[in-house]
Amino acid sequence: MWMRELRADLAALLWPTECVTCGAPDRDCCGACLAVLRRDRGRAGWVRAPVGVTACVAGPYSGPLRALLVACKHAGLTGFARELGERLRAPLRLALGGAESRAGVLLVAAPSRASRVRRRGYRHVELIVRAALRGKPPGGARLLPGALRAARGRSAQVGLDASARRRNAALVAVSRRARRRLRGARVVLVDDVITTGATAAGACSALAAAGAQVIAVVALCAVERRDEGRHARGGSGWSEGPSKR
Ligand SMILES: [Zn+2]
């Protein structure tokens, strides 16, 4: 651990940079922000998204969790996948429950658009899942890489209204080579951020159509919907603890 810290300090000396969370002229994530991220490692809770999907998440989409995810997803800072993977472990454990129920479970990452994967050269959600499974894997769960892909015509969700989002999000396809593995398998869908839940719902439908049994949706974080949360039936927003599904 300290070797990694030392390398980060040396790199910051040689190539001065700033913290992705607070902007302090330091390493790419300063010690204070890293401490905040690590302090919450054991946290996990359930969130009910507006579309009706219930997901188990590590926390709200804010602070260092958000900053590191954005940097990993959009800025090529794939080294952050390790810290993000550490945070994904608690919600994975909570969603998977007892050890015997984890055996043979396949983890499937929500799809990114093919053009984006080509441009970036990596699937960030799968990097994070791999990091979460390293060292102390939550039971016998395994990643099934590249199982889902965005179908033709799917665009970014940003800027679409609710119904357009839902139509767009439903454009998820199961990859040909994953079909055989998915039929009859117990699957946990893993995403990075739960916003409306439309993407997760689209992915769950595609998995179910392929004969998989989706036992849970797990994500790193969820966008907090303050005003909607208070009024929505059944409540949205995120609630901590091993309680309800
Ligand atoms: Zn910082």
Short mmCIF file of C-alpha atoms and ligand atoms in Angstrom, two decimals:
data_model
loop_
_atom_site.label_atom_id
_atom_site.label_comp_id
_atom_site.label_asym_id
_atom_site.label_seq_id
_atom_site.Cartn_x
_atom_site.Cartn_y
_atom_site.Cartn_z
CA MET A 1 0.00 0.00 0.00
CA TRP A 2 2.64 2.54 1.00
CA MET A 3 4.59 1.86 -2.23
CA ARG A 4 1.56 2.94 -4.21
CA GLU A 5 1.23 6.05 -2.06
CA LEU A 6 4.91 6.81 -2.52
CA ARG A 7 4.66 6.41 -6.29
CA ALA A 8 1.66 8.77 -6.34
CA ASP A 9 3.61 11.35 -4.31
CA LEU A 10 6.63 11.07 -6.59
CA ALA A 11 4.47 11.38 -9.69
CA ALA A 12 2.82 14.50 -8.25
CA LEU A 13 6.27 16.03 -7.67
CA LEU A 14 7.49 15.25 -11.16
CA TRP A 15 4.25 16.08 -12.97
CA PRO A 16 2.32 18.54 -10.80
CA THR A 17 -1.38 17.99 -11.11
CA GLU A 18 -4.56 18.67 -9.19
CA CYS A 19 -7.08 16.65 -7.26
CA VAL A 20 -10.05 15.61 -9.42
CA THR A 21 -12.41 16.18 -6.49
CA CYS A 22 -11.32 19.40 -4.76
CA GLY A 23 -8.87 20.89 -7.26
CA ALA A 24 -6.05 21.16 -4.72
CA PRO A 25 -2.63 21.23 -6.42
CA ASP A 26 -1.66 17.73 -5.37
CA ARG A 27 -1.90 14.21 -6.78
CA ASP A 28 -4.78 13.33 -9.11
CA CYS A 29 -6.74 12.56 -5.94
CA CYS A 30 -5.46 14.30 -2.82
CA GLY A 31 -5.00 12.49 0.48
CA ALA A 32 -7.97 14.22 2.14
CA CYS A 33 -10.41 13.27 -0.64
CA LEU A 34 -9.02 9.74 -0.78
CA ALA A 35 -9.59 9.46 2.99
CA VAL A 36 -13.24 10.49 2.54
CA LEU A 37 -13.67 7.90 -0.21
CA ARG A 38 -12.10 5.14 1.88
CA ARG A 39 -13.93 6.08 5.08
CA ASP A 40 -17.21 5.07 3.41
CA ARG A 41 -15.95 1.74 2.07
CA GLY A 42 -18.38 -0.42 4.03
CA ARG A 43 -21.44 1.61 3.05
CA ALA A 44 -24.25 0.19 0.98
CA GLY A 45 -27.96 0.84 0.68
CA TRP A 46 -30.99 0.41 -1.51
CA VAL A 47 -32.37 3.01 -3.85
CA ARG A 48 -35.60 2.96 -5.79
CA ALA A 49 -35.27 4.71 -9.13
CA PRO A 50 -38.23 6.56 -10.71
CA VAL A 51 -38.61 3.92 -13.44
CA GLY A 52 -39.26 1.33 -10.74
CA VAL A 53 -35.90 -0.41 -10.62
CA THR A 54 -34.50 -1.08 -7.15
CA ALA A 55 -30.71 -1.03 -6.94
CA CYS A 56 -28.11 -1.57 -4.25
CA VAL A 57 -25.57 1.27 -4.27
CA ALA A 58 -22.48 2.42 -2.36
CA GLY A 59 -23.78 5.95 -1.93
CA PRO A 60 -25.01 9.12 -3.60
CA TYR A 61 -23.47 10.44 -6.83
CA SER A 62 -21.42 13.17 -5.17
CA GLY A 63 -18.03 14.04 -3.72
CA PRO A 64 -14.95 11.91 -4.42
CA LEU A 65 -17.07 8.94 -5.59
CA ARG A 66 -18.53 11.06 -8.36
CA ALA A 67 -15.26 12.79 -9.24
CA LEU A 68 -13.27 9.55 -9.50
CA LEU A 69 -16.00 7.87 -11.52
CA VAL A 70 -16.17 10.76 -13.99
CA ALA A 71 -12.37 10.78 -14.29
CA CYS A 72 -12.28 7.02 -14.86
CA LYS A 73 -15.16 7.10 -17.33
CA HIS A 74 -14.36 10.19 -19.36
CA ALA A 75 -10.78 11.25 -18.72
CA GLY A 76 -8.97 7.94 -19.12
CA LEU A 77 -7.86 7.82 -15.46
CA THR A 78 -8.42 4.06 -15.31
CA GLY A 79 -6.15 3.78 -12.27
CA PHE A 80 -9.14 4.99 -10.24
CA ALA A 81 -10.96 1.73 -11.05
CA ARG A 82 -9.15 0.18 -8.09
CA GLU A 83 -10.55 2.63 -5.51
CA LEU A 84 -13.97 2.52 -7.16
CA GLY A 85 -13.88 -1.28 -7.10
CA GLU A 86 -13.26 -1.17 -3.35
CA ARG A 87 -16.45 0.87 -3.00
CA LEU A 88 -18.44 -1.50 -5.21
CA ARG A 89 -17.72 -4.45 -2.89
CA ALA A 90 -20.14 -3.50 -0.10
CA PRO A 91 -23.21 -3.14 -2.35
CA LEU A 92 -22.23 -6.34 -4.18
CA ARG A 93 -22.05 -8.20 -0.87
CA LEU A 94 -25.33 -6.75 0.34
CA ALA A 95 -27.12 -7.60 -2.90
CA LEU A 96 -25.69 -11.11 -3.13
CA GLY A 97 -26.54 -12.06 0.43
CA GLY A 98 -25.28 -15.35 1.88
CA ALA A 99 -22.30 -17.24 0.47
CA GLU A 100 -24.34 -20.17 -0.84
CA SER A 101 -26.59 -17.82 -2.82
CA ARG A 102 -23.57 -16.33 -4.59
CA ALA A 103 -22.23 -19.47 -6.19
CA GLY A 104 -22.42 -19.38 -9.95
CA VAL A 105 -23.84 -15.85 -10.10
CA LEU A 106 -22.78 -13.93 -13.21
CA LEU A 107 -22.05 -10.22 -12.97
CA VAL A 108 -23.01 -8.38 -16.13
CA ALA A 109 -22.03 -4.76 -16.77
CA ALA A 110 -24.55 -2.29 -18.16
CA PRO A 111 -23.66 -1.45 -21.75
CA SER A 112 -21.73 1.55 -22.99
CA ARG A 113 -22.18 2.70 -26.57
CA ALA A 114 -19.87 0.86 -28.95
CA SER A 115 -18.42 4.10 -30.34
CA ARG A 116 -17.51 5.19 -26.83
CA VAL A 117 -15.91 1.86 -25.98
CA ARG A 118 -13.86 2.04 -29.19
CA ARG A 119 -12.79 5.60 -28.50
CA ARG A 120 -11.87 4.92 -24.88
CA GLY A 121 -10.51 1.45 -25.45
CA TYR A 122 -12.04 0.10 -22.25
CA ARG A 123 -15.37 -0.61 -20.58
CA HIS A 124 -15.08 1.34 -17.35
CA VAL A 125 -17.84 -0.57 -15.51
CA GLU A 126 -16.07 -3.87 -16.20
CA LEU A 127 -12.75 -2.42 -14.98
CA ILE A 128 -14.46 -1.46 -11.72
CA VAL A 129 -16.14 -4.87 -11.37
CA ARG A 130 -12.81 -6.63 -11.96
CA ALA A 131 -11.22 -4.47 -9.26
CA ALA A 132 -14.06 -5.32 -6.86
CA LEU A 133 -13.55 -9.04 -7.46
CA ARG A 134 -9.79 -8.86 -6.92
CA GLY A 135 -8.40 -9.98 -3.57
CA LYS A 136 -11.54 -10.62 -1.56
CA PRO A 137 -14.15 -11.60 -4.13
CA PRO A 138 -17.75 -11.50 -2.90
CA GLY A 139 -18.48 -15.22 -2.98
CA GLY A 140 -18.36 -17.19 -6.18
CA ALA A 141 -19.75 -14.42 -8.37
CA ARG A 142 -17.96 -13.94 -11.68
CA LEU A 143 -17.88 -11.27 -14.36
CA LEU A 144 -19.26 -12.22 -17.76
CA PRO A 145 -17.49 -9.62 -19.89
CA GLY A 146 -19.09 -7.95 -22.90
CA ALA A 147 -22.47 -9.61 -22.28
CA LEU A 148 -24.54 -6.54 -23.09
CA ARG A 149 -24.09 -4.00 -25.83
CA ALA A 150 -25.93 -0.90 -26.89
CA ALA A 151 -28.13 -1.69 -29.86
CA ARG A 152 -27.96 0.37 -33.04
CA GLY A 153 -29.54 3.79 -32.68
CA ARG A 154 -28.87 4.16 -28.96
CA SER A 155 -27.54 7.57 -27.96
CA ALA A 156 -26.35 9.16 -24.72
CA GLN A 157 -29.15 9.53 -22.17
CA VAL A 158 -28.19 13.12 -21.31
CA GLY A 159 -30.70 15.74 -22.46
CA LEU A 160 -33.54 13.34 -23.31
CA ASP A 161 -36.95 13.64 -21.69
CA ALA A 162 -38.35 10.76 -19.64
CA SER A 163 -40.16 8.89 -22.41
CA ALA A 164 -37.32 9.35 -24.91
CA ARG A 165 -34.93 8.10 -22.24
CA ARG A 166 -36.98 4.98 -21.74
CA ARG A 167 -37.16 4.23 -25.48
CA ASN A 168 -33.46 4.93 -25.87
CA ALA A 169 -32.51 2.85 -22.84
CA ALA A 170 -34.49 -0.14 -24.08
CA LEU A 171 -32.07 -0.35 -27.02
CA VAL A 172 -29.90 -2.90 -25.27
CA ALA A 173 -28.89 -6.19 -26.85
CA VAL A 174 -27.33 -9.35 -25.49
CA SER A 175 -24.14 -10.18 -27.33
CA ARG A 176 -24.25 -13.35 -29.40
CA ARG A 177 -21.42 -15.08 -27.56
CA ALA A 178 -22.97 -14.42 -24.13
CA ARG A 179 -26.35 -15.99 -24.99
CA ARG A 180 -25.47 -19.55 -24.10
CA ARG A 181 -23.96 -18.57 -20.74
CA LEU A 182 -26.92 -16.37 -19.83
CA ARG A 183 -29.70 -18.87 -20.47
CA GLY A 184 -30.93 -20.05 -17.08
CA ALA A 185 -28.16 -18.18 -15.22
CA ARG A 186 -28.61 -16.04 -12.12
CA VAL A 187 -27.36 -12.58 -13.00
CA VAL A 188 -26.56 -9.36 -11.16
CA LEU A 189 -26.60 -6.31 -13.38
CA VAL A 190 -23.90 -3.79 -12.46
CA ASP A 191 -23.99 -0.15 -13.53
CA ASP A 192 -22.00 2.94 -12.58
CA VAL A 193 -24.74 5.48 -11.82
CA ILE A 194 -28.48 5.00 -11.37
CA THR A 195 -30.28 8.11 -12.61
CA THR A 196 -33.85 7.39 -13.71
CA GLY A 197 -33.23 3.65 -13.79
CA ALA A 198 -34.17 3.53 -17.48
CA THR A 199 -30.85 2.03 -18.58
CA ALA A 200 -30.97 -0.63 -15.88
CA ALA A 201 -34.59 -1.45 -16.75
CA GLY A 202 -33.66 -1.81 -20.43
CA ALA A 203 -30.73 -4.06 -19.58
CA CYS A 204 -32.86 -6.21 -17.24
CA SER A 205 -35.47 -6.71 -19.99
CA ALA A 206 -32.78 -7.77 -22.48
CA LEU A 207 -31.30 -10.22 -19.95
CA ALA A 208 -34.71 -11.66 -19.11
CA ALA A 209 -35.49 -12.07 -22.82
CA ALA A 210 -32.26 -14.06 -23.12
CA GLY A 211 -33.48 -16.43 -20.40
CA ALA A 212 -31.43 -15.04 -17.49
CA GLN A 213 -32.82 -14.50 -14.01
CA VAL A 214 -31.80 -11.03 -12.84
CA ILE A 215 -31.54 -11.34 -9.06
CA ALA A 216 -30.34 -7.80 -8.32
CA VAL A 217 -29.17 -4.50 -9.75
CA VAL A 218 -26.00 -3.09 -8.18
CA ALA A 219 -24.44 0.29 -8.89
CA LEU A 220 -21.63 2.40 -7.55
CA CYS A 221 -23.92 5.34 -6.85
CA ALA A 222 -27.30 6.91 -7.42
CA VAL A 223 -28.26 10.45 -8.31
CA GLU A 224 -30.10 11.94 -5.35
CA ARG A 225 -33.52 13.22 -6.33
CA ARG A 226 -34.36 15.45 -3.41
CA ASP A 227 -37.69 17.02 -4.33
CA GLU A 228 -38.95 14.00 -6.29
CA GLY A 229 -37.87 11.69 -3.51
CA ARG A 230 -40.12 13.36 -1.01
CA HIS A 231 -43.23 13.07 -3.14
CA ALA A 232 -42.72 9.92 -5.14
CA ARG A 233 -44.89 6.99 -4.22
CA GLY A 234 -42.86 4.38 -2.40
CA GLY A 235 -40.09 6.93 -2.02
CA SER A 236 -36.95 7.33 -4.05
CA GLY A 237 -33.62 8.64 -2.78
CA TRP A 238 -31.31 6.24 -1.09
CA SER A 239 -31.71 4.53 2.23
CA GLU A 240 -28.79 2.92 3.94
CA GLY A 241 -28.74 -0.52 5.43
CA PRO A 242 -29.43 -4.13 4.63
CA SER A 243 -33.19 -3.56 4.66
CA LYS A 244 -35.75 -3.91 1.92
CA ARG A 245 -35.52 -4.94 -1.68
ZN ZN B 1 -8.95 16.60 -3.03
#
